[in-house]
Amino acid sequence: MWANPDWRGGLYPPHGGSEGWLADYARVFSSVEGNTTFYSGAPRDATVAGWARQAPPGFRFCFKLPASLTHERRLAAVESDVDAFLEVLSPLHDRLGPMMVQLPRDFGPDELPRLGHLLARWPAGIPCAVEVRHRAFFHKGEAEKALNRMLITYGANRVMLDVRPLFATVADGHPGFQHAQAEKPRVPLHVLSTGDSPLVRFIGHLDDDLNNRCFSPWIERLILWINQGKTPYLMVHTPDNRGAPELARRLYARLRQQCSLPSLGAFAGERQTSLF
């Protein structure tokens, strides 16, 4: 997401409307996790056209399939709807990162054939990433092996959800922290790249020292994937996401110390403040 009013005065200017937020976001970060499509479904044509105007060529949108397809219909007979959803996004097809198929917590091994059917007809030019949450896919048993084989076969990426920082301590009364712990699944972290665009969702803590400790092992792994010619995606969250841009910038700076990466642009809010 990029439409977050809490980022005014930091990533975004302190005053004014939201019309230029995507452009401001894209001047700093090169990709975004698109949650709006998960909750609201396919955007309007005019909305997509506006995104296309604001996003530069190198920017990547990582939209989620609508929950109506993944959670309500559980991928059953959704072919035409997926096609229609991707068609709406056609003005952005040159700027699509991994499209995320986030599955419900009770989507288990018996339903894997539905996922396989979806992946078998997935458009070759659009990367795909699958996030599973059922416990059976984290036990390193036959169910997880079958899932990983399927993802490797179709070149789909397995989303790596890192909730270690979030659950490192008990909720301390901070409402956003409590909500995040209740919402996010407490699943083990299995680090495995099954496609060319490994996607990591790093759910941070309020404690920066804890975030740094949990992120340290990722540095070597991200550099390994880059050296292998892959394009890893790192999506950074904080419990209420107010501090997500700052945390993303700090983690990127740590990675950049050990890897040749471009510098990030200044936050628009900070740039504007520095003029006065």
Short mmCIF file of C-alpha atoms in Angstrom, two decimals:
data_model
loop_
_atom_site.label_atom_id
_atom_site.label_comp_id
_atom_site.label_asym_id
_atom_site.label_seq_id
_atom_site.Cartn_x
_atom_site.Cartn_y
_atom_site.Cartn_z
CA MET A 1 0.00 0.00 0.00
CA TRP A 2 1.08 3.59 -0.49
CA ALA A 3 -2.05 5.57 0.46
CA ASN A 4 -1.22 5.94 4.14
CA PRO A 5 -1.93 9.35 5.71
CA ASP A 6 0.30 8.41 8.66
CA TRP A 7 3.29 8.90 6.35
CA ARG A 8 2.66 12.63 5.99
CA GLY A 9 5.65 14.60 7.14
CA GLY A 10 7.98 11.73 6.33
CA LEU A 11 7.61 9.84 3.08
CA TYR A 12 4.98 12.37 1.97
CA PRO A 13 4.70 16.15 2.33
CA PRO A 14 3.01 17.23 5.57
CA HIS A 15 0.18 19.04 3.80
CA GLY A 16 -1.91 18.65 0.68
CA GLY A 17 -3.92 15.83 -0.84
CA SER A 18 -3.02 12.26 -1.72
CA GLU A 19 -2.91 12.71 -5.51
CA GLY A 20 0.87 12.62 -5.70
CA TRP A 21 1.56 9.99 -3.07
CA LEU A 22 2.26 7.16 -5.49
CA ALA A 23 4.75 9.31 -7.41
CA ASP A 24 6.43 10.33 -4.13
CA TYR A 25 6.54 6.70 -3.03
CA ALA A 26 8.02 5.57 -6.35
CA ARG A 27 10.77 8.19 -6.17
CA VAL A 28 12.09 6.35 -3.10
CA PHE A 29 11.05 2.69 -3.31
CA SER A 30 10.97 0.44 -6.36
CA SER A 31 8.04 -1.83 -5.48
CA VAL A 32 4.86 -1.90 -3.42
CA GLU A 33 2.59 -4.57 -2.00
CA GLY A 34 -0.89 -3.83 -3.33
CA ASN A 35 -3.40 -4.75 -0.62
CA THR A 36 -6.33 -2.77 -1.96
CA THR A 37 -7.11 -5.37 -4.60
CA PHE A 38 -7.30 -8.07 -1.90
CA TYR A 39 -10.06 -6.25 -0.04
CA SER A 40 -11.78 -4.30 -2.81
CA GLY A 41 -11.27 -6.40 -5.91
CA ALA A 42 -10.30 -5.11 -9.33
CA PRO A 43 -9.76 -1.34 -9.47
CA ARG A 44 -11.53 0.92 -11.93
CA ASP A 45 -9.97 1.50 -15.33
CA ALA A 46 -9.44 5.17 -14.54
CA THR A 47 -7.64 4.27 -11.33
CA VAL A 48 -5.26 1.92 -13.12
CA ALA A 49 -4.60 4.56 -15.77
CA GLY A 50 -3.69 7.00 -13.02
CA TRP A 51 -1.27 4.53 -11.47
CA ALA A 52 0.30 3.94 -14.87
CA ARG A 53 0.89 7.67 -15.30
CA GLN A 54 2.56 8.05 -11.90
CA ALA A 55 4.73 4.93 -11.75
CA PRO A 56 8.08 5.03 -13.58
CA PRO A 57 9.13 2.16 -15.89
CA GLY A 58 11.30 0.42 -13.30
CA PHE A 59 8.62 0.39 -10.61
CA ARG A 60 6.85 -2.87 -9.72
CA PHE A 61 3.35 -3.39 -8.32
CA CYS A 62 2.83 -6.62 -6.36
CA PHE A 63 -0.95 -6.82 -6.20
CA LYS A 64 -2.86 -9.51 -4.34
CA LEU A 65 -5.61 -11.53 -5.95
CA PRO A 66 -8.98 -10.50 -4.50
CA ALA A 67 -10.06 -12.30 -1.33
CA SER A 68 -13.33 -13.10 -3.09
CA LEU A 69 -11.33 -15.54 -5.25
CA THR A 70 -8.82 -16.88 -2.73
CA HIS A 71 -10.83 -16.92 0.50
CA GLU A 72 -14.51 -16.95 -0.43
CA ARG A 73 -14.35 -19.20 -3.49
CA ARG A 74 -11.07 -20.86 -2.50
CA LEU A 75 -9.76 -20.85 -6.11
CA ALA A 76 -12.69 -22.98 -7.30
CA ALA A 77 -13.78 -22.15 -10.88
CA VAL A 78 -12.12 -18.73 -10.82
CA GLU A 79 -10.40 -18.88 -14.22
CA SER A 80 -12.50 -16.27 -15.99
CA ASP A 81 -12.40 -13.97 -12.97
CA VAL A 82 -8.61 -14.16 -12.74
CA ASP A 83 -8.37 -13.42 -16.46
CA ALA A 84 -10.67 -10.41 -16.04
CA PHE A 85 -8.68 -9.16 -13.03
CA LEU A 86 -5.39 -9.35 -14.94
CA GLU A 87 -6.99 -7.68 -17.96
CA VAL A 88 -7.99 -4.68 -15.84
CA LEU A 89 -4.33 -4.36 -14.86
CA SER A 90 -3.11 -4.62 -18.46
CA PRO A 91 -1.87 -0.97 -18.57
CA LEU A 92 0.59 -2.02 -15.84
CA HIS A 93 1.69 -5.38 -17.23
CA ASP A 94 5.19 -4.05 -17.89
CA ARG A 95 5.37 -2.97 -14.24
CA LEU A 96 3.97 -5.99 -12.43
CA GLY A 97 6.11 -7.73 -9.85
CA PRO A 98 4.97 -11.04 -8.39
CA MET A 99 1.17 -11.15 -8.18
CA MET A 100 0.38 -12.55 -4.76
CA VAL A 101 -1.98 -15.46 -4.19
CA GLN A 102 -2.53 -15.26 -0.44
CA LEU A 103 -4.41 -18.34 0.73
CA PRO A 104 -6.54 -18.68 3.89
CA ARG A 105 -5.22 -20.45 6.97
CA ASP A 106 -7.44 -23.48 6.42
CA PHE A 107 -6.52 -23.92 2.72
CA GLY A 108 -4.84 -27.29 3.15
CA PRO A 109 -3.22 -30.12 1.19
CA ASP A 110 -6.53 -31.49 -0.14
CA GLU A 111 -7.08 -28.23 -2.03
CA LEU A 112 -3.66 -28.08 -3.68
CA PRO A 113 -5.07 -29.29 -7.03
CA ARG A 114 -7.01 -26.01 -7.26
CA LEU A 115 -3.80 -24.06 -6.81
CA GLY A 116 -2.09 -26.28 -9.37
CA HIS A 117 -4.84 -25.61 -11.90
CA LEU A 118 -4.42 -21.87 -11.39
CA LEU A 119 -0.65 -21.97 -11.75
CA ALA A 120 -0.80 -24.21 -14.83
CA ARG A 121 -2.62 -21.48 -16.76
CA TRP A 122 -0.88 -18.49 -15.18
CA PRO A 123 0.37 -16.00 -17.83
CA ALA A 124 4.06 -16.54 -18.54
CA GLY A 125 4.91 -12.83 -18.54
CA ILE A 126 3.55 -12.10 -15.06
CA PRO A 127 5.42 -13.42 -11.99
CA CYS A 128 3.36 -15.18 -9.33
CA ALA A 129 3.95 -15.61 -5.60
CA VAL A 130 1.94 -17.90 -3.32
CA GLU A 131 1.53 -17.40 0.42
CA VAL A 132 0.29 -20.41 2.35
CA ARG A 133 -0.70 -20.35 6.00
CA HIS A 134 -1.94 -23.89 6.73
CA ARG A 135 0.25 -25.62 9.30
CA ALA A 136 0.65 -28.71 7.13
CA PHE A 137 2.81 -26.71 4.72
CA PHE A 138 5.36 -25.94 7.43
CA HIS A 139 6.07 -29.43 8.82
CA LYS A 140 8.53 -30.48 6.10
CA GLY A 141 6.34 -33.49 5.39
CA GLU A 142 4.65 -34.76 2.24
CA ALA A 143 2.24 -31.83 2.06
CA GLU A 144 5.03 -29.27 2.05
CA LYS A 145 7.09 -31.29 -0.41
CA ALA A 146 4.09 -31.46 -2.77
CA LEU A 147 3.56 -27.71 -2.48
CA ASN A 148 7.20 -26.88 -3.15
CA ARG A 149 7.35 -29.26 -6.12
CA MET A 150 4.28 -27.60 -7.58
CA LEU A 151 5.71 -24.10 -7.16
CA ILE A 152 9.05 -25.10 -8.69
CA THR A 153 7.30 -26.83 -11.60
CA TYR A 154 5.37 -23.70 -12.51
CA GLY A 155 8.09 -21.21 -11.58
CA ALA A 156 5.94 -19.65 -8.87
CA ASN A 157 7.56 -18.05 -5.86
CA ARG A 158 6.77 -19.14 -2.32
CA VAL A 159 6.17 -16.08 -0.15
CA MET A 160 8.44 -16.14 2.88
CA LEU A 161 6.52 -14.58 5.76
CA ASP A 162 8.95 -13.59 8.51
CA VAL A 163 6.96 -12.91 11.68
CA ARG A 164 9.84 -13.62 14.07
CA PRO A 165 10.22 -9.95 15.08
CA LEU A 166 6.49 -9.47 15.60
CA PHE A 167 6.15 -12.44 17.94
CA ALA A 168 9.48 -12.01 19.73
CA THR A 169 7.70 -10.37 22.68
CA VAL A 170 4.17 -10.28 24.05
CA ALA A 171 1.90 -7.42 23.07
CA ASP A 172 2.64 -4.45 25.32
CA GLY A 173 -0.64 -2.59 25.18
CA HIS A 174 0.14 -0.84 21.90
CA PRO A 175 -3.13 -1.29 19.93
CA GLY A 176 -1.40 -1.68 16.56
CA PHE A 177 0.96 -4.26 18.02
CA GLN A 178 -1.89 -6.27 19.53
CA HIS A 179 -3.86 -6.13 16.29
CA ALA A 180 -0.86 -7.26 14.24
CA GLN A 181 -0.21 -10.24 16.52
CA ALA A 182 -3.86 -11.24 16.30
CA GLU A 183 -4.01 -10.84 12.53
CA LYS A 184 -0.73 -12.36 11.35
CA PRO A 185 -0.27 -16.15 11.42
CA ARG A 186 2.45 -17.42 13.73
CA VAL A 187 4.07 -19.79 11.26
CA PRO A 188 7.68 -21.00 11.07
CA LEU A 189 10.00 -19.28 8.62
CA HIS A 190 11.01 -21.56 5.76
CA VAL A 191 13.54 -19.88 3.51
CA LEU A 192 13.23 -21.34 0.02
CA SER A 193 13.35 -19.74 -3.40
CA THR A 194 11.10 -21.67 -5.79
CA GLY A 195 11.10 -19.08 -8.59
CA ASP A 196 13.07 -16.20 -10.03
CA SER A 197 11.49 -13.52 -7.82
CA PRO A 198 11.84 -14.55 -4.17
CA LEU A 199 9.40 -12.52 -2.09
CA VAL A 200 10.01 -11.84 1.60
CA ARG A 201 7.41 -10.19 3.84
CA PHE A 202 9.28 -8.93 6.90
CA ILE A 203 6.91 -8.07 9.75
CA GLY A 204 8.91 -5.85 12.04
CA HIS A 205 8.70 -5.03 15.75
CA LEU A 206 8.60 -1.70 17.55
CA ASP A 207 12.13 -2.42 18.83
CA ASP A 208 14.70 -1.49 16.18
CA ASP A 209 17.48 -3.55 17.77
CA LEU A 210 15.28 -6.63 17.53
CA ASN A 211 14.47 -5.83 13.91
CA ASN A 212 18.17 -5.52 13.10
CA ARG A 213 18.98 -8.87 14.69
CA CYS A 214 16.20 -10.64 12.81
CA PHE A 215 17.14 -8.99 9.52
CA SER A 216 20.88 -9.80 9.68
CA PRO A 217 20.57 -13.34 8.21
CA TRP A 218 18.51 -11.97 5.32
CA ILE A 219 21.40 -9.85 4.09
CA GLU A 220 23.51 -12.82 3.03
CA ARG A 221 20.51 -14.60 1.52
CA LEU A 222 19.33 -11.59 -0.49
CA ILE A 223 22.83 -11.04 -1.83
CA LEU A 224 23.04 -14.73 -2.78
CA TRP A 225 19.82 -14.49 -4.77
CA ILE A 226 20.97 -11.31 -6.49
CA ASN A 227 24.25 -12.97 -7.44
CA GLN A 228 22.28 -15.91 -8.84
CA GLY A 229 20.50 -13.54 -11.22
CA LYS A 230 17.23 -13.55 -9.31
CA THR A 231 15.16 -10.48 -8.42
CA PRO A 232 14.22 -10.64 -4.75
CA TYR A 233 11.43 -8.50 -3.34
CA LEU A 234 11.48 -7.34 0.28
CA MET A 235 8.20 -6.02 1.70
CA VAL A 236 8.60 -4.39 5.09
CA HIS A 237 5.80 -3.97 7.62
CA THR A 238 5.61 -2.65 11.16
CA PRO A 239 2.78 -3.45 13.62
CA ASP A 240 0.67 -0.43 12.62
CA ASN A 241 2.75 0.37 9.50
CA ARG A 242 3.35 3.97 10.61
CA GLY A 243 7.09 3.36 10.76
CA ALA A 244 7.31 1.01 7.77
CA PRO A 245 9.00 3.48 5.35
CA GLU A 246 11.68 4.37 7.89
CA LEU A 247 12.31 0.72 8.75
CA ALA A 248 12.51 -0.20 5.05
CA ARG A 249 15.03 2.57 4.48
CA ARG A 250 17.21 1.45 7.41
CA LEU A 251 17.18 -2.20 6.34
CA TYR A 252 17.97 -1.25 2.75
CA ALA A 253 20.93 0.83 3.95
CA ARG A 254 22.30 -2.20 5.79
CA LEU A 255 21.95 -4.34 2.68
CA ARG A 256 23.56 -1.66 0.53
CA GLN A 257 26.66 -1.68 2.74
CA GLN A 258 27.43 -5.18 1.45
CA CYS A 259 25.93 -5.11 -2.03
CA SER A 260 26.10 -2.76 -5.00
CA LEU A 261 22.68 -1.16 -5.01
CA PRO A 262 21.46 2.34 -5.93
CA SER A 263 20.82 4.83 -3.17
CA LEU A 264 17.26 5.69 -2.19
CA GLY A 265 15.79 9.10 -2.86
CA ALA A 266 14.93 11.49 -0.05
CA PHE A 267 11.48 11.33 1.52
CA ALA A 268 9.29 14.11 0.12
CA GLY A 269 8.24 15.28 3.60
CA GLU A 270 11.83 15.52 4.77
CA ARG A 271 12.88 17.26 1.56
CA GLN A 272 10.15 19.86 2.00
CA THR A 273 10.96 20.42 5.66
CA SER A 274 14.64 21.00 4.86
CA LEU A 275 13.71 24.01 2.70
CA PHE A 276 12.58 26.00 5.70
#
